[in-house]
Short mmCIF file of C-alpha atoms in Angstrom, two decimals:
data_model
loop_
_atom_site.label_atom_id
_atom_site.label_comp_id
_atom_site.label_asym_id
_atom_site.label_seq_id
_atom_site.Cartn_x
_atom_site.Cartn_y
_atom_site.Cartn_z
CA MET A 1 -11.31 36.16 -55.52
CA SER A 2 -8.59 34.92 -53.22
CA GLN A 3 -9.23 31.82 -51.17
CA ILE A 4 -8.70 32.01 -47.42
CA THR A 5 -7.36 28.84 -45.85
CA ALA A 6 -7.90 28.30 -42.16
CA PRO A 7 -4.62 27.95 -40.28
CA ARG A 8 -3.78 24.47 -39.17
CA HIS A 9 -3.46 23.80 -35.46
CA PRO A 10 0.15 22.81 -34.74
CA LEU A 11 -0.96 20.00 -32.43
CA THR A 12 -2.78 17.17 -34.14
CA ALA A 13 -4.86 14.63 -32.24
CA PRO A 14 -3.26 11.21 -31.90
CA PRO A 15 -4.54 8.69 -34.42
CA GLN A 16 -7.52 6.64 -33.27
CA ARG A 17 -7.94 2.93 -33.67
CA SER A 18 -10.50 0.33 -32.68
CA LEU A 19 -10.36 -3.31 -31.72
CA THR A 20 -12.85 -5.85 -30.44
CA MET A 21 -12.17 -8.36 -27.69
CA SER A 22 -14.07 -11.65 -27.37
CA PHE A 23 -14.47 -13.48 -24.07
CA ALA A 24 -15.26 -17.17 -23.67
CA SER A 25 -17.87 -17.01 -20.90
CA ASN A 26 -21.08 -15.06 -21.25
CA ALA A 27 -21.75 -15.75 -17.55
CA LEU A 28 -18.69 -13.73 -16.50
CA MET A 29 -19.47 -10.70 -18.67
CA PRO A 30 -21.86 -9.00 -16.19
CA LEU A 31 -19.15 -9.26 -13.53
CA LEU A 32 -16.52 -7.89 -15.91
CA VAL A 33 -18.47 -4.82 -16.99
CA GLY A 34 -20.07 -4.23 -13.56
CA ASP A 35 -23.53 -2.97 -12.62
CA HIS A 36 -24.69 -0.43 -15.22
CA ASP A 37 -21.28 -0.85 -16.95
CA ARG A 38 -19.57 0.95 -14.06
CA HIS A 39 -16.26 -0.92 -14.50
CA LEU A 40 -16.17 0.04 -18.17
CA ALA A 41 -16.97 3.64 -17.26
CA ARG A 42 -14.04 3.63 -14.82
CA ILE A 43 -11.67 2.46 -17.54
CA GLU A 44 -13.07 4.98 -20.03
CA GLN A 45 -12.55 7.85 -17.59
CA ARG A 46 -9.02 6.81 -16.68
CA LEU A 47 -7.77 6.08 -20.21
CA SER A 48 -9.91 8.41 -22.35
CA VAL A 49 -11.17 5.55 -24.50
CA ARG A 50 -14.67 4.47 -25.60
CA LEU A 51 -15.87 1.01 -24.63
CA ALA A 52 -19.00 -0.74 -25.86
CA CYS A 53 -20.17 -4.19 -24.75
CA LYS A 54 -22.42 -6.45 -26.77
CA GLY A 55 -22.84 -10.05 -25.69
CA ASN A 56 -19.41 -11.49 -25.01
CA ARG A 57 -17.59 -8.80 -27.01
CA ILE A 58 -16.16 -5.45 -25.95
CA SER A 59 -15.03 -2.91 -28.52
CA ILE A 60 -12.35 -0.36 -27.61
CA THR A 61 -11.75 2.92 -29.46
CA GLY A 62 -9.13 5.51 -28.66
CA ALA A 63 -5.48 6.47 -28.97
CA ASP A 64 -3.20 3.54 -29.77
CA ASP A 65 -1.41 3.38 -26.40
CA SER A 66 -4.66 3.77 -24.46
CA VAL A 67 -6.33 1.01 -26.48
CA ASN A 68 -3.43 -1.32 -25.70
CA VAL A 69 -3.66 -0.58 -21.96
CA ALA A 70 -7.45 -1.02 -21.93
CA GLU A 71 -7.13 -4.34 -23.76
CA ALA A 72 -4.53 -5.65 -21.30
CA ALA A 73 -6.53 -4.39 -18.30
CA LEU A 74 -9.73 -6.09 -19.43
CA ALA A 75 -7.83 -9.32 -20.10
CA ALA A 76 -6.26 -9.19 -16.63
CA LEU A 77 -9.63 -8.54 -14.95
CA TYR A 78 -11.22 -11.39 -16.88
CA ARG A 79 -8.45 -13.76 -15.73
CA GLN A 80 -9.20 -12.80 -12.14
CA LEU A 81 -12.84 -13.73 -12.66
CA GLU A 82 -11.82 -17.05 -14.23
CA ARG A 83 -9.81 -17.82 -11.08
CA GLY A 84 -12.92 -17.25 -9.00
CA GLU A 85 -11.90 -13.85 -7.69
CA MET A 86 -14.38 -11.00 -7.53
CA ILE A 87 -13.58 -7.59 -8.97
CA ASP A 88 -14.76 -4.19 -7.82
CA GLY A 89 -13.91 -0.55 -8.42
CA PRO A 90 -10.67 -0.58 -6.39
CA LYS A 91 -9.48 -3.71 -8.22
CA VAL A 92 -10.14 -2.04 -11.57
CA ASP A 93 -8.15 0.99 -10.36
CA ALA A 94 -5.38 -1.33 -9.17
CA VAL A 95 -5.00 -3.02 -12.55
CA LEU A 96 -4.90 0.36 -14.32
CA ARG A 97 -2.39 1.72 -11.81
CA LEU A 98 -0.15 -1.31 -12.30
CA MET A 99 -0.23 -0.77 -16.04
CA ASP A 100 0.63 2.92 -15.81
CA THR A 101 3.04 3.41 -18.71
CA GLY A 102 4.86 6.11 -16.72
CA ALA A 103 5.85 3.68 -13.97
CA GLU A 104 9.24 2.09 -14.48
CA PRO A 105 10.29 -0.62 -14.13
CA ARG A 106 6.94 -2.20 -14.91
CA LEU A 107 6.42 -5.93 -14.42
CA PRO A 108 3.99 -7.85 -16.62
CA LEU A 109 0.79 -8.54 -14.69
CA SER A 110 1.45 -12.27 -14.96
CA ASP A 111 4.81 -11.83 -13.15
CA LEU A 112 3.56 -9.74 -10.22
CA PRO A 113 4.19 -11.14 -6.73
CA ALA A 114 1.38 -12.34 -4.47
CA ILE A 115 1.06 -13.14 -0.77
CA ARG A 116 -1.11 -16.20 -0.18
CA THR A 117 -3.21 -16.41 3.00
CA ARG A 118 -6.08 -18.59 4.19
CA LYS A 119 -8.49 -15.94 2.93
CA GLY A 120 -6.96 -15.88 -0.55
CA ALA A 121 -4.12 -14.23 -2.40
CA VAL A 122 -3.14 -10.64 -1.66
CA GLY A 123 -1.77 -8.93 -4.75
CA PRO A 124 -0.17 -5.52 -5.31
CA ARG A 125 -2.32 -2.56 -6.27
CA SER A 126 0.50 -0.31 -7.43
CA GLN A 127 4.03 -0.62 -8.77
CA GLY A 128 5.33 0.48 -5.39
CA GLN A 129 3.42 -2.30 -3.67
CA ALA A 130 4.83 -4.85 -6.12
CA GLY A 131 8.36 -3.72 -5.26
CA TYR A 132 7.53 -3.77 -1.54
CA MET A 133 6.22 -7.34 -1.68
CA ASP A 134 9.41 -8.43 -3.45
CA CYS A 135 11.46 -6.62 -0.80
CA LEU A 136 9.53 -8.36 2.00
CA ALA A 137 10.31 -11.74 0.44
CA ARG A 138 14.04 -11.08 0.01
CA HIS A 139 15.17 -9.16 3.11
CA GLU A 140 15.31 -10.01 6.81
CA MET A 141 14.70 -6.39 7.78
CA VAL A 142 12.66 -3.91 5.76
CA PHE A 143 11.97 -0.22 6.31
CA ALA A 144 8.82 0.99 4.53
CA LEU A 145 8.19 4.72 4.29
CA GLY A 146 5.41 6.66 2.66
CA PRO A 147 2.08 8.43 3.03
CA ALA A 148 -1.09 6.99 4.48
CA GLY A 149 -3.03 4.56 2.31
CA THR A 150 -0.09 2.96 0.50
CA GLY A 151 -0.52 -0.47 2.15
CA LYS A 152 2.73 -0.41 4.17
CA THR A 153 1.21 -2.04 7.26
CA TYR A 154 -1.39 -4.21 5.57
CA LEU A 155 1.06 -5.94 3.25
CA ALA A 156 3.55 -6.45 6.08
CA VAL A 157 0.83 -8.11 8.17
CA ALA A 158 -0.19 -10.22 5.13
CA GLN A 159 3.41 -11.42 4.71
CA ALA A 160 3.58 -12.21 8.42
CA VAL A 161 0.33 -14.21 8.31
CA ALA A 162 1.51 -16.13 5.22
CA MET A 163 4.83 -17.05 6.85
CA LEU A 164 3.11 -18.10 10.08
CA THR A 165 0.58 -20.35 8.34
CA GLU A 166 3.37 -21.90 6.24
CA GLY A 167 5.42 -22.64 9.38
CA LYS A 168 8.29 -20.35 8.36
CA VAL A 169 8.00 -18.41 11.62
CA GLU A 170 6.61 -19.50 14.97
CA ARG A 171 4.82 -16.30 15.92
CA ILE A 172 3.89 -12.78 14.89
CA VAL A 173 4.65 -9.77 17.08
CA LEU A 174 2.99 -6.49 16.13
CA SER A 175 3.88 -3.26 17.90
CA ARG A 176 3.29 0.47 17.83
CA PRO A 177 4.55 3.35 19.97
CA ALA A 178 1.66 4.65 22.10
CA VAL A 179 2.21 8.31 21.29
CA GLU A 180 -0.62 10.79 21.73
CA ALA A 181 -1.64 12.70 18.59
CA GLY A 182 -2.94 15.80 20.35
CA GLU A 183 -4.55 13.73 23.12
CA ARG A 184 -3.51 12.29 26.47
CA LEU A 185 -3.48 8.58 27.32
CA GLY A 186 -4.11 9.26 31.00
CA PHE A 187 -7.53 10.71 30.32
CA LEU A 188 -8.74 7.60 28.47
CA PRO A 189 -10.95 5.27 30.53
CA GLY A 190 -9.94 1.74 31.57
CA ASP A 191 -6.79 -0.16 32.47
CA MET A 192 -3.50 -0.03 30.53
CA LYS A 193 -4.67 -2.54 27.88
CA GLU A 194 -7.86 -0.55 27.27
CA LYS A 195 -5.83 2.66 27.06
CA VAL A 196 -3.39 1.40 24.42
CA ASP A 197 -5.74 -0.80 22.36
CA PRO A 198 -7.03 2.18 20.30
CA TYR A 199 -3.45 2.82 19.15
CA LEU A 200 -3.15 -0.80 18.01
CA ARG A 201 -6.55 -0.99 16.28
CA PRO A 202 -5.17 -0.80 12.69
CA LEU A 203 -3.14 -3.95 13.40
CA TYR A 204 -6.22 -5.78 14.69
CA ASP A 205 -8.14 -4.65 11.59
CA ALA A 206 -5.50 -6.06 9.23
CA LEU A 207 -5.42 -9.39 11.08
CA ASN A 208 -9.22 -9.66 11.02
CA ASP A 209 -9.14 -9.12 7.28
CA LEU A 210 -6.51 -11.81 6.68
CA LEU A 211 -7.47 -14.59 9.10
CA PRO A 212 -10.79 -16.29 9.94
CA GLY A 213 -12.12 -15.01 13.26
CA ASP A 214 -11.84 -18.32 15.12
CA THR A 215 -8.28 -18.88 13.87
CA LEU A 216 -7.23 -15.39 14.93
CA ALA A 217 -8.76 -15.79 18.38
CA ARG A 218 -7.06 -19.17 18.87
CA ARG A 219 -3.63 -17.97 17.74
CA MET A 220 -3.84 -14.84 19.91
CA ALA A 221 -4.88 -16.92 22.93
CA SER A 222 -1.92 -19.27 22.40
CA GLY A 223 0.54 -16.38 22.02
CA GLU A 224 1.33 -17.15 18.37
CA ILE A 225 0.08 -13.66 17.54
CA GLU A 226 0.93 -10.88 19.96
CA ILE A 227 0.00 -7.21 19.73
CA ALA A 228 1.75 -4.95 22.21
CA PRO A 229 2.93 -1.35 22.71
CA LEU A 230 6.58 -0.70 21.93
CA ALA A 231 7.42 -0.23 25.61
CA PHE A 232 6.62 -3.92 26.20
CA MET A 233 9.51 -4.96 23.88
CA ARG A 234 12.32 -3.91 26.23
CA GLY A 235 14.51 -6.74 27.52
CA ARG A 236 13.16 -9.37 25.12
CA THR A 237 14.85 -11.44 22.40
CA LEU A 238 12.43 -12.26 19.57
CA SER A 239 13.48 -15.44 17.75
CA HIS A 240 11.76 -17.26 14.86
CA ALA A 241 9.20 -14.45 14.69
CA PHE A 242 7.82 -11.96 12.21
CA VAL A 243 7.97 -8.61 13.99
CA ILE A 244 6.33 -5.42 12.72
CA LEU A 245 6.81 -1.96 14.18
CA ASP A 246 4.11 0.36 12.85
CA GLU A 247 4.06 4.19 13.02
CA ALA A 248 7.81 4.08 13.65
CA GLN A 249 8.17 7.80 12.96
CA ASN A 250 6.90 8.29 16.54
CA THR A 251 9.83 6.46 18.15
CA THR A 252 12.86 8.19 19.62
CA PRO A 253 16.34 7.08 18.48
CA MET A 254 16.82 5.15 21.74
CA GLN A 255 13.47 3.37 21.35
CA MET A 256 14.30 2.45 17.76
CA LYS A 257 17.72 1.06 18.72
CA MET A 258 16.05 -0.93 21.53
CA PHE A 259 13.50 -2.38 19.10
CA LEU A 260 15.97 -3.29 16.34
CA THR A 261 18.25 -5.08 18.78
CA ARG A 262 15.38 -7.40 19.85
CA MET A 263 15.99 -9.36 16.61
CA GLY A 264 16.88 -13.00 17.23
CA GLU A 265 17.63 -16.09 15.16
CA GLY A 266 15.22 -16.73 12.26
CA THR A 267 13.35 -13.45 12.74
CA ARG A 268 12.06 -11.02 10.12
CA MET A 269 11.43 -7.37 10.98
CA VAL A 270 9.41 -4.72 9.15
CA ILE A 271 9.44 -1.09 10.27
CA THR A 272 6.80 1.19 8.73
CA GLY A 273 6.23 4.90 9.06
CA ASP A 274 5.52 8.29 7.51
CA LEU A 275 8.06 10.99 8.26
CA THR A 276 5.52 13.71 7.42
CA GLN A 277 3.25 12.68 10.32
CA ILE A 278 5.47 12.82 13.41
CA ASP A 279 3.60 13.28 16.72
CA LEU A 280 6.67 13.49 18.96
CA PRO A 281 7.22 16.55 21.18
CA PRO A 282 8.85 19.54 19.43
CA ASN A 283 12.61 19.28 18.89
CA THR A 284 12.54 15.49 19.45
CA ARG A 285 14.32 13.58 16.68
CA SER A 286 12.42 10.72 15.07
CA GLY A 287 13.99 7.31 15.60
CA LEU A 288 12.89 6.31 12.10
CA ALA A 289 14.80 9.16 10.44
CA ASP A 290 17.81 8.42 12.65
CA ALA A 291 17.75 4.70 11.81
CA LEU A 292 17.58 5.34 8.08
CA GLU A 293 20.59 7.67 8.20
CA THR A 294 22.51 5.10 10.23
CA LEU A 295 21.51 1.80 8.61
CA GLU A 296 20.54 2.35 4.97
CA GLY A 297 22.88 0.40 2.70
CA ILE A 298 23.74 -2.32 5.23
CA GLN A 299 23.51 -5.80 3.72
CA GLY A 300 20.29 -7.59 4.62
CA ILE A 301 18.29 -4.37 5.13
CA GLY A 302 15.80 -3.30 2.48
CA VAL A 303 14.29 0.18 2.23
CA MET A 304 11.08 0.85 0.32
CA ARG A 305 9.87 4.39 -0.26
CA PHE A 306 6.29 4.86 -1.45
CA SER A 307 5.06 7.92 -3.31
CA ASN A 308 1.65 9.54 -3.51
CA ALA A 309 1.06 7.52 -6.70
CA ASP A 310 0.93 4.39 -4.51
CA VAL A 311 -2.02 5.57 -2.40
CA VAL A 312 -4.67 2.88 -2.87
CA ARG A 313 -7.45 4.23 -0.67
CA HIS A 314 -10.19 6.47 -2.02
CA PRO A 315 -8.80 8.56 -4.93
CA LEU A 316 -9.49 11.69 -2.86
CA VAL A 317 -6.88 10.53 -0.32
CA GLY A 318 -4.17 10.80 -2.97
CA ARG A 319 -5.26 14.35 -3.82
CA ILE A 320 -5.34 15.29 -0.11
CA VAL A 321 -1.79 13.97 0.36
CA ASP A 322 -0.64 15.90 -2.72
CA ALA A 323 -2.20 19.12 -1.40
CA TYR A 324 -0.50 18.78 1.99
CA ASP A 325 2.83 17.99 0.34
CA ARG A 326 2.60 21.11 -1.85
CA ARG A 327 1.77 23.26 1.13
CA TYR A 328 4.60 21.76 3.21
CA ALA A 329 7.06 22.35 0.36
CA ALA A 330 5.92 25.97 0.01
CA VAL A 331 6.23 26.64 3.76
CA THR A 332 9.68 25.03 3.84
CA GLU A 333 10.85 27.09 0.87
CA HIS A 334 9.50 30.30 2.43
CA ALA A 335 11.31 29.55 5.71
CA ARG A 336 14.54 28.89 3.80
CA GLU A 337 14.24 32.20 1.92
CA GLN A 338 13.57 34.09 5.16
CA LYS A 339 16.65 32.53 6.70
CA LEU A 340 18.83 33.55 3.76
CA ALA A 341 17.42 37.09 3.65
#
């Protein structure tokens, strides 16, 4: 009788290994693993490893690379707890994103930059954010481009707050173009300030998150922090200030040139925007796109481009951005083919 041997699958599963980590403080363990082990479950799902906690020990089982990443992530999260910081789901995601082995160059977690404010340190939640924070520290003018949820505006405001509280600048000026996204300013109730305030709300939100309420109110009353529509910038020279232009894709080339030439002695400027979300009238060129073509490569100007991998809002936001990008690419390709036909 001949023996039939089952064919071997050409792809073999990666070898598995296990290790056990020990942590010094039993009191911090509930915070590390999360309610009902939800932080461990998040790591398991992301890395395809198995985690088991008993007392002050956590065992990790999985593919070699994944075990190494899980070990480093747990160690980094534990160090945050030792420093008195709290961790939550987004912070777990941030540590895992920063340790993504596909992201190059990848800084060790201990070498990542941080922006220190009165409400604590603000750290990067993606490799792109780490590069952006370094760019903010090194350049007098920075252009930051990318999809929603990548932290372009928030980190710029955090850097501005840090420099103001350290006395490196004398004031912060935050601005946005008041461009209607399918609506009309004239139909909004109230005076001019009440009409434009909704456009500036994201800037207020970032400031409220980074400064105590009484400090923010006092600095705004004294003029140390100013939030104004872009139109209010004309004719001014902004010296010893940290100036941020948000939603810059909705400027015209003339508005952008006007804004950039407001820069005075000792001033830092950050210009943020998303070239896929332009609300200008049809056939109107974006001042952000025009500025990049004109200025990129000039000494003293840094340009940071975020990708969908840097989206740090709800994970669904990243998938939504991906879906829109795929559709936009398909429509663009179809239009190109029709033109060539």
